[in-house]
Coordinates of C-alpha atoms and ligand atoms in Angstrom, one line a residue:
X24 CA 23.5 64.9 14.0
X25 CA 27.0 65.0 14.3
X26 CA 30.1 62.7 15.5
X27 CA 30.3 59.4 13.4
X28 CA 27.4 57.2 11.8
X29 CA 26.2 54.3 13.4
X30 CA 26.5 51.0 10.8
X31 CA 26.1 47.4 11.1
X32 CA 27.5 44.5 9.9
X33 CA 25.4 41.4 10.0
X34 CA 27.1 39.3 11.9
X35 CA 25.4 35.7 10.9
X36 CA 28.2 34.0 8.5
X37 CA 31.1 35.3 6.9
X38 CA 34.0 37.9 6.2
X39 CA 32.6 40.0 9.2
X40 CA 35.7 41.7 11.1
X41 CA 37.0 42.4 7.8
X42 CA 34.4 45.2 7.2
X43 CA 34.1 46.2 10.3
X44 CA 38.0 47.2 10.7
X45 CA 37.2 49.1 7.5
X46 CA 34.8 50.8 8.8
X47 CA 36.2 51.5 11.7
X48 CA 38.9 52.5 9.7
X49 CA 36.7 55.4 8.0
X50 CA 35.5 56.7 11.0
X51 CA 32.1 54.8 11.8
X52 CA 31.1 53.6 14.5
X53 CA 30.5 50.0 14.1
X54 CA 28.4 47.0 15.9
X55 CA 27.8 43.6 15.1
X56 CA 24.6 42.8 14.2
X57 CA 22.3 39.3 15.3
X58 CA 19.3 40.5 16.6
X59 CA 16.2 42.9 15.9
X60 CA 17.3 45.2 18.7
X61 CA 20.7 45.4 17.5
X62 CA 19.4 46.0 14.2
X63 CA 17.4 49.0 15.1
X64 CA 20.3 50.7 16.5
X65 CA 22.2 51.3 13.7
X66 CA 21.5 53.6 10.7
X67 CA 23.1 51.6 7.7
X68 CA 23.9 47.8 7.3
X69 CA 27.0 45.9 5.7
X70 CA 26.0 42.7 4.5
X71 CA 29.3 40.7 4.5
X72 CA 30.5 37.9 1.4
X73 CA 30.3 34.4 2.9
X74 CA 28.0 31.5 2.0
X75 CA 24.3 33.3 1.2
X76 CA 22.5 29.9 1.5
X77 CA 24.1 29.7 5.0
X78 CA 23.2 33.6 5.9
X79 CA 19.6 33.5 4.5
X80 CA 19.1 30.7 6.9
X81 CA 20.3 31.6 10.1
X82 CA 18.4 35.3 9.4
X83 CA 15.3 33.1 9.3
X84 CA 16.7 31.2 12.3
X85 CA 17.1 34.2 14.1
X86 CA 14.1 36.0 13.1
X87 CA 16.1 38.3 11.2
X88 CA 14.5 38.2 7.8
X89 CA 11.5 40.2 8.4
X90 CA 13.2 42.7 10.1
X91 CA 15.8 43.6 7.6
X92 CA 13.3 43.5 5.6
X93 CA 11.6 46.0 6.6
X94 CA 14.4 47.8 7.7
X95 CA 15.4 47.7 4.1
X96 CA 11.6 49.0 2.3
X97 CA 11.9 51.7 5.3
X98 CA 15.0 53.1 3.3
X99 CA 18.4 52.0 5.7
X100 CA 21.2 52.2 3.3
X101 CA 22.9 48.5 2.9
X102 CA 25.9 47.6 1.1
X103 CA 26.1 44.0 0.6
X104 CA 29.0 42.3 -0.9
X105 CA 29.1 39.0 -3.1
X106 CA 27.3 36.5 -0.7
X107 CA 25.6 39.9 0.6
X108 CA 24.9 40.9 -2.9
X109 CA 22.7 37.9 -3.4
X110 CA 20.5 38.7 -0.3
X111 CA 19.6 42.1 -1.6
X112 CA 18.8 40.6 -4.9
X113 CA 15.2 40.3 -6.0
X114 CA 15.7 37.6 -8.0
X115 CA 18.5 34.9 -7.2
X116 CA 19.0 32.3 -10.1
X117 CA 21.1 28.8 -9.0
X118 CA 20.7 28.9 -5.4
X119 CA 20.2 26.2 -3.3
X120 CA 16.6 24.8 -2.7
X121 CA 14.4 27.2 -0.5
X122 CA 17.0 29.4 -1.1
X123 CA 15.4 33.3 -0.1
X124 CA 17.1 37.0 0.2
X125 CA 16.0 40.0 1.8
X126 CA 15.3 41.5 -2.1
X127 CA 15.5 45.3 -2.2
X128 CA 17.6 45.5 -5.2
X129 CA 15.7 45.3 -8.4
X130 CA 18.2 42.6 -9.8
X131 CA 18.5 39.2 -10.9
X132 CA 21.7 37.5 -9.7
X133 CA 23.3 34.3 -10.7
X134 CA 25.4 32.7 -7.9
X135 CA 28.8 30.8 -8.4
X136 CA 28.4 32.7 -12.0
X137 CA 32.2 32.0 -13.2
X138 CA 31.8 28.1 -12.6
X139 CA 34.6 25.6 -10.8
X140 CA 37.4 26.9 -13.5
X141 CA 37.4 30.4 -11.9
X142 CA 36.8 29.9 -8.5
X143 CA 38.8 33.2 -7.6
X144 CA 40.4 35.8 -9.5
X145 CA 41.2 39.6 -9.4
X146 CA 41.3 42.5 -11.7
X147 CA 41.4 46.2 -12.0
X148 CA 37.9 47.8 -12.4
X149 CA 37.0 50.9 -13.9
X150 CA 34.5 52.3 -12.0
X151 CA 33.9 56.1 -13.4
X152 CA 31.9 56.5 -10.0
X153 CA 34.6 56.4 -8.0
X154 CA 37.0 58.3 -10.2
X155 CA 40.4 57.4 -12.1
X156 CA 41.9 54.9 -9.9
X157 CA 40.7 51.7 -10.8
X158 CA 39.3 49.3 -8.4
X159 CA 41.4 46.1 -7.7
X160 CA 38.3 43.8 -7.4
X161 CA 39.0 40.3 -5.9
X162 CA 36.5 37.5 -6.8
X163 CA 36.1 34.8 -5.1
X164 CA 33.0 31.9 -6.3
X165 CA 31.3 35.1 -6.8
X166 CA 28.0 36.1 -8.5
X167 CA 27.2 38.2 -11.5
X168 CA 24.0 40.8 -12.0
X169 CA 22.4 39.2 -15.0
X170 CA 19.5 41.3 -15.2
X171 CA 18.2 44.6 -13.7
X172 CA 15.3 47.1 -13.6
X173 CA 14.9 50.5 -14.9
X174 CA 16.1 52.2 -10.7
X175 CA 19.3 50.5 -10.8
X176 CA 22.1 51.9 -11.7
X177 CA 25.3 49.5 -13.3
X178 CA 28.5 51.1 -11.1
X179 CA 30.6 48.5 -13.1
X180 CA 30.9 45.7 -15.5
X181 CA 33.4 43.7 -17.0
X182 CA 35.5 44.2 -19.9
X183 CA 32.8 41.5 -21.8
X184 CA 30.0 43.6 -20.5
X185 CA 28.5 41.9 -17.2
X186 CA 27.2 43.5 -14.3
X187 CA 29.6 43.6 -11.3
X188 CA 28.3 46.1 -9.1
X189 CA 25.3 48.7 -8.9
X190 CA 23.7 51.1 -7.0
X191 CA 19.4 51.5 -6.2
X192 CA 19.0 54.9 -3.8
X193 CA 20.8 53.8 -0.8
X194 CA 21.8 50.3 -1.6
X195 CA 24.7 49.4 -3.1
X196 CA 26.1 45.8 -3.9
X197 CA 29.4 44.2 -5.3
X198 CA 29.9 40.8 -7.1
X199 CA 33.4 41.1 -5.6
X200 CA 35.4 42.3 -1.7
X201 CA 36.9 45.6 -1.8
X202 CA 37.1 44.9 2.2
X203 CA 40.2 42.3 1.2
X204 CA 42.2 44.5 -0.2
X205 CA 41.7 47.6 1.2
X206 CA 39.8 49.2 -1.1
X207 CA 37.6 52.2 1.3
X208 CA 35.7 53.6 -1.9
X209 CA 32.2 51.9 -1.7
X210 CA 32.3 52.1 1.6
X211 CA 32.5 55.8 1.8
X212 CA 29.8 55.3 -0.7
X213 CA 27.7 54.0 1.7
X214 CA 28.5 55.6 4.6
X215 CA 27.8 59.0 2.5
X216 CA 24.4 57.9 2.0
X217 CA 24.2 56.6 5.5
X218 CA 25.0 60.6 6.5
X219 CA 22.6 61.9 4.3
X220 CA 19.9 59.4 5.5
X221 CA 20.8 60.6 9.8
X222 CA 21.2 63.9 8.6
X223 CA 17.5 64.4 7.3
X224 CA 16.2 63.4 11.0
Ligands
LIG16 N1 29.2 31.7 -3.6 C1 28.8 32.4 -2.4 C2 27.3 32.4 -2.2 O1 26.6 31.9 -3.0 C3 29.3 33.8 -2.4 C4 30.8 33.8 -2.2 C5 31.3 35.0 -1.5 O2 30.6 35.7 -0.8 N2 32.6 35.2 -1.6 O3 26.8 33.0 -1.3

């Protein structure tokens, strides 16, 4: 197939248009995604940062869980991003009662991880993935990867050693929003494996 990939962003709650300029930006072709249908028209997601309580239950509102997934165990590549980070977490420690994700990610995650002191901050990341040129990482009430399984690889931590983003086949997630400050490099990490997924069809 050639021409541009087809991604999503789920379109339920949160710092949507932001990801989908970027996107745009690279090259993709991009469509807002609320229902099944529009769901099985794309051939990656992006899973925005927002509230993941307030995502979680408008996917079960609009019968979005179960799709996505089994979108997700059928191999679509997702990047999810703080909030969306959560929802592809296995595990999700400190969420609100009832709380669920979409799992996928062999990780346990701990929402609102830097408490009410550090409700936002940025830094530069080293990420060796991605090459030289750190990553300015913005923060904002966002979680942190406490634990996670032998298929997961840690993309980057913090100086003090916690888990800030990682990487499990085709789906990748960040504690923090590269889409805020213009940061395009795990998103052309995604969309690579969102080529390599159309490009086996
Ligand atoms: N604290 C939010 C949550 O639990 C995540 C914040 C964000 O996405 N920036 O979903």
């Amino acid at each position: 197939m050639a021409g541009s990939p087809r991604v999503g962003v789920l379109a339920l709650q949160g710092d949507v248009r932001e990801h989908a300029a970027l996107l745009a930006g690279l090259g993709a072709e991009v469509a807002l995604v609320r229902r099944p249908e529009e769901l099985a028209s794309v051939d990656g997601l992006v899973i925005p940062g927002g509230e993941s309580s307030v995502i979680d239950k408008l996917s079960r509102t609009f019968g979005m869980q179960e799709p996505i997934r089994d979108a997700i165990a059928a191999g679509l590549p997702v990047y999810g991003t703080c909030a969306g980070l959560i929802l592809l977490a296995d595990e999700v420690l400190d969420g609100i009662e009832g709380q669920q994700s979409f799992g996928g990610l062999d990780i346990s995650v701990r929402r609102n991880a830097f408490g009410r002191q550090t409700e936002s901050f940025e830094m530069d990341l080293d990420v060796p993935a991605l090459g030289e040129v750190p990553v300015h990482a913005t923060f904002i009430r966002a979680p942190i990867v406490e634990g996670a399984g032998e298929r997961v690889e840690v993309v980057a931590s913090l100086p003090d050693g916690r888990i800030v983003a990682v990487r499990q086949g085709p789906l990748v997630g960040t504690s923090f929003h590269p889409e805020v400050d213009g940061e395009t490099r795990f998103h052309e990490l995604f969309l690579a494996g969102v080529r390599e997924r159309t490009s086996r069809r």
